[in-house]
């Protein structure tokens, strides 16, 4: 990877007006009246690494290149020092092909597939756990004022979630500012797209914060560490192992937010509480 | 399967007091004060079909036998007419082995693994879709009064969700009455446990209703059809393909609930809205 020569990374935000991403369906409400609502689409996307078929994913279908790269990186099928020569997407065939300079020996990895909790795309879990244990993440701090500004920005930004629900979001932020906001029917697709965007554009993960609408299971923590992002935030719950792996690091939090001021504000910008489950 | 000779199926309800299923973790709230909360555990469970290692799942760890059987059935690795001779669970090794009278030819299926949207354990999607298209589900009706009674029962019953959050639930009901209520860190584990319970105890799926806290993606609809359950209910959202596959069937709904009466009641028994995401 020649990161220094890359052009600046584009800002990624949801595009709720993209007609390919949602569909209108008719239903009946509790009083028997017909209602029409927008829901997200799911479509299959088949991923190849060189000549090898890897997987067919169900996705809303935006950013297939980021999803393909991020999936392979987060599955440890592609290493960060592998040289990717091309990412080819065929809209008609719903196929995306990632080509590398040297063939990767991924077949051995495929032999023992590990499936994981929650929304998963099958992770070589033992491998990943090992890789994660040897990682030293960059020093980082988290200001509570960033947290409030960040969630306000995310909750008020137009998104497929606000438009159609039933979708997960991941947002990569620098301090409180979203720089890459991805959504998908699976929370792992959303985070994989972020990994692909970071890799594709040579973005420095060390000064970033990852926000997810999904729960923090062990796999989500592992992916974040693997991406080199020092801080992970969820608006949702977490499992015991997720917390264990993350080591939390409360000493990195700086309490600079005036809480009295924020109470009212946060009540106003609160997200829809229901309907976000997975 | 000799269904007629089986003893009656046990009623399955969550056991939030089981100390193996939750763990206390310390954290810090928005004011900097240390708080201690209960969160669900995740532990690996490795599944074998005869001598073949299939997968390692992350699960809370209750009902490994149901999870193993249901996973294999819902993945189409085990057919409903296969004869299971033994399900062996080793708590120390965290291994569960399903043995069949005749070896199944699952390796061909493993070759082309399809991953799916949301929480997935890898489904041979094309295969399943084909299987589902030829299924004729039993006739069924759904009374709106059942819906209200059922959700009231589910929302007020002690559960890991109410105790520790960050977990999904699936509830198999007969009319409005829960007969098998399973929970797990992934919504697919919860539904797979139901499939295993149905199979293990020879339960008739034709007069049942499946309730899930998770979103209705295509995969969730396909599993329900495969289990032979005619009605699927979600308290969460759905995707366009999910609706498409389910064909909805509004003509089966009977509006027998007095809505004026229920408004107040449902407000009182409302579930915690936040923290349930995946």
Coordinates of C-alpha atoms in Angstrom, one line a residue:
Chain A
X1 CA 0.0 0.0 0.0
X2 CA 1.3 3.4 -1.0
X3 CA -0.8 5.4 1.4
X4 CA 1.0 8.7 1.0
X5 CA 0.2 9.0 -2.7
X6 CA -3.5 8.6 -2.3
X7 CA -5.9 11.5 -2.8
X8 CA -7.8 12.7 0.2
X9 CA -10.6 10.3 1.4
X10 CA -14.1 11.4 0.4
X11 CA -16.6 12.2 3.1
X12 CA -19.2 9.4 3.2
X13 CA -22.7 10.1 4.5
X14 CA -25.9 8.1 4.0
X15 CA -28.0 8.8 0.9
X16 CA -31.6 8.1 2.0
X17 CA -32.9 9.5 -1.4
X18 CA -31.1 6.8 -3.4
X19 CA -34.0 4.9 -4.9
X20 CA -32.0 1.6 -5.0
X21 CA -31.7 1.4 -1.3
X22 CA -35.3 1.5 -0.2
X23 CA -38.6 0.1 -1.4
X24 CA -42.2 0.9 -0.5
X25 CA -44.3 -1.9 0.9
X26 CA -48.0 -2.0 1.9
X27 CA -49.2 -3.2 5.2
X28 CA -52.1 -3.0 7.6
X29 CA -52.0 -1.2 10.9
X30 CA -53.6 -2.3 14.2
X31 CA -57.0 -0.8 13.2
X32 CA -57.1 -2.7 9.9
X33 CA -56.2 0.4 7.8
X34 CA -53.8 0.0 4.8
X35 CA -50.5 1.8 5.3
X36 CA -47.5 2.2 3.0
X37 CA -44.0 2.4 4.4
X38 CA -40.4 2.5 3.2
X39 CA -38.2 -0.4 4.1
X40 CA -34.5 -1.1 3.2
X41 CA -33.8 -3.5 0.4
X42 CA -31.5 -6.6 0.8
X43 CA -29.7 -7.9 -2.3
X44 CA -27.1 -10.6 -2.6
X45 CA -23.5 -9.6 -3.4
X46 CA -21.0 -12.4 -4.2
X47 CA -17.4 -11.7 -3.3
X48 CA -14.4 -13.2 -5.0
X49 CA -10.8 -12.9 -3.9
X50 CA -8.9 -13.4 -7.2
X51 CA -10.4 -16.5 -8.7
X52 CA -11.8 -17.9 -5.5
X53 CA -15.5 -17.4 -4.6
X54 CA -15.5 -16.4 -0.9
X55 CA -19.1 -15.6 0.1
X56 CA -22.4 -14.2 -0.9
X57 CA -23.5 -11.4 1.4
X58 CA -26.9 -9.8 1.9
X59 CA -26.5 -6.0 1.7
X60 CA -28.3 -2.9 0.7
X61 CA -25.8 -2.7 -2.1
X62 CA -24.1 0.8 -1.7
X63 CA -20.3 0.8 -1.6
X64 CA -19.7 -2.8 -2.7
X65 CA -15.9 -2.0 -3.1
X66 CA -15.5 -0.9 0.5
X67 CA -17.6 -3.8 1.7
X68 CA -15.5 -6.3 -0.2
X69 CA -12.2 -4.9 1.0
X70 CA -13.4 -4.5 4.6
X71 CA -14.9 -8.0 4.7
X72 CA -11.6 -9.6 3.6
X73 CA -9.5 -7.4 5.9
X74 CA -11.7 -8.0 8.9
X75 CA -11.8 -11.7 8.2
X76 CA -8.0 -11.8 8.1
X77 CA -8.2 -13.1 4.5
X78 CA -6.4 -10.0 3.3
X79 CA -3.5 -8.6 5.3
X80 CA -2.8 -4.9 5.6
X81 CA 0.4 -5.4 3.7
X82 CA -1.1 -7.3 0.8
X83 CA -1.1 -5.3 -2.4
X84 CA -4.6 -4.9 -3.9
X85 CA -4.3 -4.3 -7.7
X86 CA -8.0 -4.0 -8.5
X87 CA -11.5 -4.1 -7.1
X88 CA -14.0 -4.8 -9.8
X89 CA -17.7 -4.5 -9.3
X90 CA -20.3 -5.8 -11.7
X91 CA -23.8 -4.4 -11.0
X92 CA -25.6 -6.8 -13.3
X93 CA -24.1 -10.0 -11.9
X94 CA -24.0 -8.6 -8.4
X95 CA -20.4 -9.7 -8.1
X96 CA -17.3 -7.9 -6.7
X97 CA -13.8 -9.2 -7.3
X98 CA -10.8 -8.2 -5.2
X99 CA -7.5 -8.8 -7.0
X100 CA -4.1 -8.9 -5.3
X101 CA -0.6 -8.8 -6.7
X102 CA 0.3 -12.1 -5.1
X103 CA -2.3 -14.8 -4.4
X104 CA -3.2 -15.1 -0.8
X105 CA -3.3 -18.5 0.8
X106 CA -6.8 -18.2 2.2
X107 CA -8.1 -21.7 1.5
X108 CA -6.4 -23.0 4.7
X109 CA -8.3 -20.3 6.6
X110 CA -11.6 -21.2 4.9
X111 CA -11.2 -24.8 6.1
X112 CA -12.0 -24.0 9.6
X113 CA -14.7 -21.4 9.6
X114 CA -15.8 -19.9 12.8
X115 CA -19.2 -18.3 13.2
X116 CA -19.7 -15.7 15.8
X117 CA -22.4 -14.2 17.9
X118 CA -25.0 -11.7 16.7
X119 CA -24.6 -10.5 13.2
X120 CA -21.6 -12.3 11.8
X121 CA -20.1 -13.2 8.6
X122 CA -18.0 -16.0 9.9
X123 CA -14.7 -15.0 11.4
X124 CA -11.6 -17.1 11.8
X125 CA -12.1 -16.3 15.5
X126 CA -9.0 -18.0 17.0
X127 CA -6.7 -16.4 14.5
X128 CA -8.2 -13.0 15.0
X129 CA -8.1 -13.3 18.8
X130 CA -4.4 -14.0 18.5
X131 CA -3.8 -11.1 16.2
X132 CA -5.7 -8.8 18.5
X133 CA -3.8 -9.8 21.6
X134 CA -0.5 -8.6 20.2
X135 CA -1.8 -5.2 19.1
X136 CA -0.8 -2.1 21.0
X137 CA -3.4 0.6 20.1
X138 CA -2.3 4.2 19.9
X139 CA -2.9 6.5 22.9
X140 CA -6.2 8.3 22.7
X141 CA -8.5 10.4 24.7
X142 CA -12.2 10.8 24.6
X143 CA -13.9 14.1 25.7
X144 CA -17.5 13.8 26.9
X145 CA -18.3 17.0 24.9
X146 CA -17.3 15.1 21.7
X147 CA -19.7 12.3 22.7
X148 CA -22.7 14.7 22.9
X149 CA -21.8 16.6 19.8
X150 CA -21.2 13.4 17.9
X151 CA -24.4 11.7 18.8
X152 CA -26.4 14.9 18.1
X153 CA -24.8 15.1 14.6
X154 CA -25.5 11.4 13.9
X155 CA -29.0 11.5 15.2
X156 CA -30.0 14.5 13.2
X157 CA -28.2 13.7 9.9
X158 CA -30.5 12.3 7.1
X159 CA -30.1 8.5 7.0
X160 CA -31.7 5.3 5.8
X161 CA -32.4 4.6 9.4
X162 CA -34.5 7.7 9.8
X163 CA -36.1 7.0 6.4
X164 CA -36.8 3.3 6.5
X165 CA -35.6 1.8 9.8
X166 CA -34.5 -1.8 10.2
X167 CA -30.9 -1.0 9.5
X168 CA -27.6 -0.6 11.3
X169 CA -25.2 2.3 11.2
X170 CA -21.5 2.7 11.8
X171 CA -19.9 6.1 12.0
X172 CA -16.2 6.9 12.0
X173 CA -15.5 10.2 13.7
X174 CA -12.6 12.5 14.2
X175 CA -13.2 14.1 17.6
X176 CA -17.0 14.8 17.3
X177 CA -17.1 15.0 13.5
X178 CA -18.4 12.1 11.3
X179 CA -16.1 11.4 8.4
X180 CA -17.5 8.1 7.2
X181 CA -21.1 7.1 8.1
X182 CA -22.2 3.7 6.6
X183 CA -25.4 1.8 6.9
X184 CA -26.4 -1.8 6.1
X185 CA -28.9 -4.5 7.0
X186 CA -26.2 -6.2 9.0
X187 CA -24.1 -4.4 11.5
X188 CA -21.1 -6.2 10.4
X189 CA -21.5 -5.0 6.8
X190 CA -21.6 -1.4 8.1
X191 CA -18.4 -1.8 10.0
X192 CA -16.7 -3.7 7.1
X193 CA -17.5 -0.8 4.8
X194 CA -15.7 1.5 7.2
X195 CA -12.7 -0.8 7.2
X196 CA -12.7 -0.8 3.4
X197 CA -12.9 3.0 3.3
X198 CA -10.0 3.4 5.7
X199 CA -7.8 0.9 3.7
X200 CA -8.8 2.2 0.3
X201 CA -8.0 5.8 1.1
X202 CA -5.1 5.2 3.5
X203 CA -6.9 7.0 6.4
X204 CA -5.1 7.2 9.7
X205 CA -7.2 5.3 12.3
X206 CA -5.2 6.5 15.3
X207 CA -7.1 9.7 15.8
X208 CA -10.5 8.3 15.1
X209 CA -13.5 7.1 17.1
X210 CA -15.8 4.3 15.9
X211 CA -19.5 4.7 16.8
X212 CA -21.9 1.8 16.2
X213 CA -25.7 1.4 16.6
X214 CA -25.1 -2.3 17.3
X215 CA -24.2 -4.2 20.4
X216 CA -20.6 -4.6 21.4
X217 CA -20.0 -8.3 21.2
X218 CA -16.5 -9.8 21.2
X219 CA -16.4 -9.8 17.4
X220 CA -17.2 -6.1 17.1
X221 CA -14.4 -5.2 19.6
X222 CA -11.9 -7.4 17.8
X223 CA -12.7 -5.8 14.4
X224 CA -12.2 -2.4 15.9
X225 CA -8.8 -3.3 17.3
X226 CA -7.9 -4.9 14.0
X227 CA -8.7 -1.7 12.2
X228 CA -6.4 0.2 14.6
X229 CA -9.1 2.4 16.0
X230 CA -8.5 3.2 19.7
X231 CA -12.0 4.1 20.8
X232 CA -15.3 2.3 20.2
X233 CA -18.7 3.7 21.2
X234 CA -22.1 2.0 21.1
X235 CA -25.5 3.4 21.6
X236 CA -26.6 -0.2 22.5
X237 CA -25.6 -2.9 24.9
X238 CA -22.6 -5.1 25.3
X239 CA -21.6 -8.6 26.4
X240 CA -19.2 -9.6 29.2
X241 CA -16.6 -10.8 26.8
X242 CA -16.9 -7.6 24.7
X243 CA -16.1 -5.5 27.7
X244 CA -13.3 -7.8 28.7
X245 CA -11.6 -7.6 25.4
X246 CA -12.0 -3.8 25.2
X247 CA -10.4 -3.3 28.6
X248 CA -12.6 -0.2 28.8
X249 CA -9.9 2.3 29.8
X250 CA -11.9 4.8 31.8
X251 CA -8.8 6.9 32.5
X252 CA -8.9 8.1 28.9
X253 CA -12.2 9.9 29.4
X254 CA -12.1 13.7 30.0
X255 CA -15.3 15.0 31.5
X256 CA -15.6 18.4 29.9
X257 CA -19.3 18.5 29.1
X258 CA -21.7 20.7 31.1
X259 CA -24.3 18.1 31.9
X260 CA -27.0 20.5 33.1
X261 CA -26.9 22.2 29.7
X262 CA -27.1 18.9 27.7
X263 CA -30.1 17.3 29.4
X264 CA -32.7 19.3 27.5
X265 CA -30.8 19.2 24.2
X266 CA -30.4 15.4 24.3
X267 CA -34.1 14.8 25.0
X268 CA -34.9 16.8 21.9
X269 CA -32.5 15.0 19.5
X270 CA -33.3 11.6 20.8
X271 CA -33.5 8.9 18.2
X272 CA -36.5 6.8 17.7
X273 CA -36.2 4.2 20.4
X274 CA -37.9 1.3 18.9
X275 CA -37.5 -0.6 15.6
X276 CA -33.7 -0.6 15.5
X277 CA -33.2 -4.1 16.6
X278 CA -31.4 -6.8 14.8
Chain B
X1 CA -37.9 -39.8 14.0
X2 CA -40.5 -41.6 16.1
X3 CA -42.4 -38.6 17.1
X4 CA -45.4 -40.4 18.6
X5 CA -43.3 -42.1 21.3
X6 CA -41.8 -39.0 22.7
X7 CA -42.7 -37.6 26.1
X8 CA -44.5 -34.2 26.1
X9 CA -42.2 -31.2 25.4
X10 CA -41.0 -29.3 28.4
X11 CA -42.1 -25.7 28.7
X12 CA -39.0 -23.5 28.1
X13 CA -38.8 -20.1 29.7
X14 CA -35.7 -17.8 30.4
X15 CA -33.8 -18.4 33.6
X16 CA -32.4 -14.9 34.5
X17 CA -31.1 -16.2 37.8
X18 CA -28.8 -18.8 36.2
X19 CA -25.4 -17.5 37.3
X20 CA -23.7 -18.9 34.2
X21 CA -25.6 -16.7 31.9
X22 CA -24.7 -13.2 33.2
X23 CA -21.8 -11.4 34.6
X24 CA -21.3 -8.2 36.6
X25 CA -19.1 -5.6 35.0
X26 CA -18.1 -2.2 36.4
X27 CA -18.4 1.0 34.4
X28 CA -18.7 4.7 34.8
X29 CA -21.8 6.8 34.1
X30 CA -22.0 10.2 32.4
X31 CA -21.3 11.9 35.6
X32 CA -18.1 9.9 36.3
X33 CA -19.7 7.7 39.0
X34 CA -18.8 4.0 39.1
X35 CA -21.8 1.8 38.4
X36 CA -22.0 -2.0 38.3
X37 CA -24.4 -3.7 35.8
X38 CA -25.2 -7.2 34.7
X39 CA -24.4 -8.2 31.1
X40 CA -24.9 -11.4 29.2
X41 CA -22.0 -13.7 28.8
X42 CA -20.7 -15.0 25.4
X43 CA -18.9 -18.3 25.2
X44 CA -17.7 -20.4 22.3
X45 CA -19.5 -23.7 21.5
X46 CA -18.0 -25.9 18.8
X47 CA -20.5 -28.1 16.9
X48 CA -19.6 -31.4 15.3
X49 CA -21.9 -33.4 13.0
X50 CA -20.6 -36.9 13.5
X51 CA -16.8 -36.7 13.1
X52 CA -16.9 -33.4 11.1
X53 CA -16.3 -30.1 12.8
X54 CA -18.9 -27.7 11.5
X55 CA -18.6 -24.4 13.3
X56 CA -17.8 -22.5 16.5
X57 CA -20.7 -20.4 17.7
X58 CA -20.8 -17.6 20.3
X59 CA -23.7 -18.3 22.6
X60 CA -24.8 -17.7 26.2
X61 CA -24.5 -21.5 26.6
X62 CA -27.9 -22.7 27.7
X63 CA -29.6 -25.4 25.7
X64 CA -26.5 -26.5 23.7
X65 CA -28.4 -29.6 22.4
X66 CA -31.3 -27.6 21.0
X67 CA -28.9 -25.0 19.5
X68 CA -26.9 -27.8 17.8
X69 CA -29.9 -29.6 16.3
X70 CA -31.6 -26.3 15.3
X71 CA -28.5 -24.9 13.7
X72 CA -28.0 -28.1 11.6
X73 CA -31.7 -28.2 10.6
X74 CA -31.9 -24.5 9.7
X75 CA -28.7 -24.8 7.7
X76 CA -30.1 -27.7 5.8
X77 CA -27.2 -29.8 7.0
X78 CA -29.6 -32.1 8.7
X79 CA -32.9 -33.1 7.0
X80 CA -36.1 -33.6 9.0
X81 CA -36.1 -37.3 8.0
X82 CA -32.5 -37.9 9.1
X83 CA -32.3 -40.1 12.2
X84 CA -30.4 -38.5 15.1
X85 CA -29.0 -41.2 17.4
X86 CA -27.3 -39.0 20.0
X87 CA -26.6 -35.4 20.9
X88 CA -23.6 -35.3 23.2
X89 CA -22.6 -32.1 25.1
X90 CA -19.2 -31.7 26.9
X91 CA -19.4 -28.7 29.2
X92 CA -15.6 -28.7 29.8
X93 CA -14.6 -28.8 26.2
X94 CA -17.5 -26.6 25.1
X95 CA -18.2 -29.1 22.4
X96 CA -21.5 -30.5 21.2
X97 CA -21.7 -33.5 18.9
X98 CA -24.8 -34.5 16.9
X99 CA -24.6 -38.1 15.7
X100 CA -26.9 -39.6 13.0
X101 CA -27.6 -43.1 12.0
X102 CA -26.3 -42.6 8.4
X103 CA -23.6 -40.1 7.6
X104 CA -24.9 -37.0 5.9
X105 CA -23.2 -35.6 2.9
X106 CA -22.7 -32.1 4.2
X107 CA -19.2 -31.5 2.9
X108 CA -20.5 -30.5 -0.6
X109 CA -22.8 -28.0 1.1
X110 CA -19.9 -26.6 3.1
X111 CA -17.9 -25.9 0.0
X112 CA -20.1 -23.1 -1.1
X113 CA -20.9 -21.1 2.1
X114 CA -23.3 -18.3 1.9
X115 CA -23.4 -15.6 4.4
X116 CA -26.5 -13.6 5.0
X117 CA -27.6 -10.3 6.2
X118 CA -27.8 -9.3 9.9
X119 CA -27.0 -11.9 12.4
X120 CA -26.1 -15.0 10.4
X121 CA -24.4 -18.3 10.9
X122 CA -23.9 -18.8 7.2
X123 CA -26.7 -20.3 5.2
X124 CA -26.6 -22.3 2.0
X125 CA -28.9 -19.6 0.8
X126 CA -29.7 -20.8 -2.7
X127 CA -30.5 -24.3 -1.5
X128 CA -32.8 -22.9 1.3
X129 CA -34.6 -20.5 -1.0
X130 CA -35.4 -23.5 -3.3
X131 CA -36.6 -25.6 -0.4
X132 CA -38.8 -22.8 0.8
X133 CA -40.4 -22.1 -2.5
X134 CA -41.9 -25.6 -2.7
X135 CA -43.3 -25.5 0.8
X136 CA -47.1 -25.1 1.4
X137 CA -47.6 -23.9 5.0
X138 CA -50.6 -25.1 6.9
X139 CA -53.7 -22.8 7.0
X140 CA -53.6 -20.5 10.1
X141 CA -55.3 -17.5 11.5
X142 CA -54.1 -14.8 13.8
X143 CA -56.4 -13.0 16.2
X144 CA -55.3 -9.5 17.3
X145 CA -56.4 -10.4 20.8
X146 CA -53.7 -13.1 20.8
X147 CA -51.1 -10.5 19.7
X148 CA -51.8 -8.2 22.7
X149 CA -52.0 -11.0 25.2
X150 CA -48.9 -12.6 23.8
X151 CA -46.8 -9.5 23.9
X152 CA -48.0 -8.7 27.4
X153 CA -47.0 -12.2 28.5
X154 CA -43.5 -11.9 26.9
X155 CA -42.8 -8.4 28.1
X156 CA -43.7 -9.1 31.7
X157 CA -42.1 -12.6 32.0
X158 CA -38.7 -12.6 33.8
X159 CA -35.9 -12.8 31.2
X160 CA -32.2 -12.3 30.6
X161 CA -33.3 -9.3 28.5
X162 CA -34.9 -7.6 31.4
X163 CA -32.1 -8.6 33.7
X164 CA -29.0 -7.8 31.5
X165 CA -30.1 -6.4 28.1
X166 CA -28.0 -6.8 24.9
X167 CA -29.8 -10.1 24.0
X168 CA -32.3 -11.3 21.5
X169 CA -35.4 -13.5 22.2
X170 CA -37.6 -15.8 20.2
X171 CA -40.9 -17.1 21.6
X172 CA -42.9 -20.0 20.1
X173 CA -46.5 -19.5 21.1
X174 CA -49.7 -21.5 20.8
X175 CA -52.4 -18.8 20.3
X176 CA -51.3 -16.3 22.9
X177 CA -49.4 -18.6 25.2
X178 CA -45.6 -18.9 25.1
X179 CA -44.5 -22.6 25.0
X180 CA -40.8 -22.1 24.3
X181 CA -39.0 -18.8 25.0
X182 CA -35.3 -18.8 24.1
X183 CA -32.7 -16.0 24.3
X184 CA -29.2 -15.6 23.0
X185 CA -26.6 -13.0 22.0
X186 CA -27.4 -13.6 18.4
X187 CA -31.0 -13.6 17.1
X188 CA -30.2 -16.6 15.0
X189 CA -29.1 -18.7 18.0
X190 CA -32.4 -18.0 19.7
X191 CA -34.4 -19.1 16.7
X192 CA -32.2 -22.2 16.1
X193 CA -32.8 -23.3 19.7
X194 CA -36.6 -23.2 19.0
X195 CA -36.0 -25.3 15.9
X196 CA -34.0 -27.8 17.9
X197 CA -36.7 -27.9 20.6
X198 CA -39.5 -28.5 18.0
X199 CA -37.5 -31.3 16.4
X200 CA -36.3 -32.9 19.7
X201 CA -39.7 -33.2 21.1
X202 CA -41.7 -33.8 17.9
X203 CA -43.8 -30.6 18.5
X204 CA -46.4 -29.8 15.9
X205 CA -45.4 -26.5 14.3
X206 CA -48.7 -26.1 12.4
X207 CA -50.7 -24.4 15.2
X208 CA -47.8 -22.3 16.5
X209 CA -46.8 -18.6 16.1
X210 CA -43.1 -17.5 16.2
X211 CA -42.4 -14.2 17.8
X212 CA -38.9 -12.6 17.5
X213 CA -37.3 -9.4 18.9
X214 CA -35.1 -9.3 15.8
X215 CA -35.7 -7.8 12.4
X216 CA -37.4 -9.9 9.7
X217 CA -34.7 -10.3 7.1
X218 CA -35.0 -12.8 4.3
X219 CA -33.1 -15.4 6.3
X220 CA -35.4 -15.1 9.3
X221 CA -38.5 -15.7 7.1
X222 CA -36.9 -18.6 5.4
X223 CA -36.0 -20.3 8.7
X224 CA -39.6 -19.9 9.9
X225 CA -41.0 -21.4 6.7
X226 CA -38.5 -24.3 7.0
X227 CA -39.6 -24.9 10.6
X228 CA -43.2 -25.3 9.3
X229 CA -44.5 -22.4 11.4
X230 CA -47.3 -20.5 9.5
X231 CA -47.1 -17.2 11.4
X232 CA -44.1 -15.0 12.2
X233 CA -44.3 -11.9 14.3
X234 CA -41.5 -9.3 15.0
X235 CA -41.5 -6.3 17.4
X236 CA -38.8 -4.8 15.2
X237 CA -38.4 -3.8 11.5
X238 CA -38.2 -5.8 8.3
X239 CA -36.5 -5.6 4.9
X240 CA -38.2 -5.5 1.5
X241 CA -37.1 -9.1 0.7
X242 CA -38.3 -10.3 4.1
X243 CA -41.8 -9.0 3.4
X244 CA -41.7 -10.3 -0.2
X245 CA -40.9 -13.9 0.9
X246 CA -43.4 -13.9 3.7
X247 CA -46.2 -12.9 1.4
X248 CA -47.8 -11.3 4.5
X249 CA -51.3 -12.8 4.2
X250 CA -53.3 -10.0 5.8
X251 CA -56.6 -12.0 5.1
X252 CA -55.6 -14.4 8.0
X253 CA -55.8 -11.7 10.6
X254 CA -59.0 -11.5 12.7
X255 CA -59.5 -8.1 14.4
X256 CA -61.1 -9.2 17.6
X257 CA -59.3 -6.9 20.0
X258 CA -61.0 -4.0 21.6
X259 CA -58.4 -1.3 20.9
X260 CA -59.8 1.3 23.3
X261 CA -59.3 -1.0 26.2
X262 CA -55.7 -2.0 25.2
X263 CA -54.1 1.5 24.9
X264 CA -53.6 2.0 28.6
X265 CA -52.6 -1.6 29.3
X266 CA -49.9 -1.7 26.6
X267 CA -48.4 1.6 27.7
X268 CA -47.9 0.1 31.2
X269 CA -46.3 -3.1 30.1
X270 CA -44.1 -1.6 27.4
X271 CA -40.6 -3.0 27.2
X272 CA -37.5 -1.0 27.7
X273 CA -37.2 0.7 24.3
X274 CA -33.4 1.1 24.1
X275 CA -30.5 -1.2 24.4
X276 CA -32.0 -4.1 22.5
X277 CA -30.1 -3.5 19.3
X278 CA -27.9 -5.9 17.6

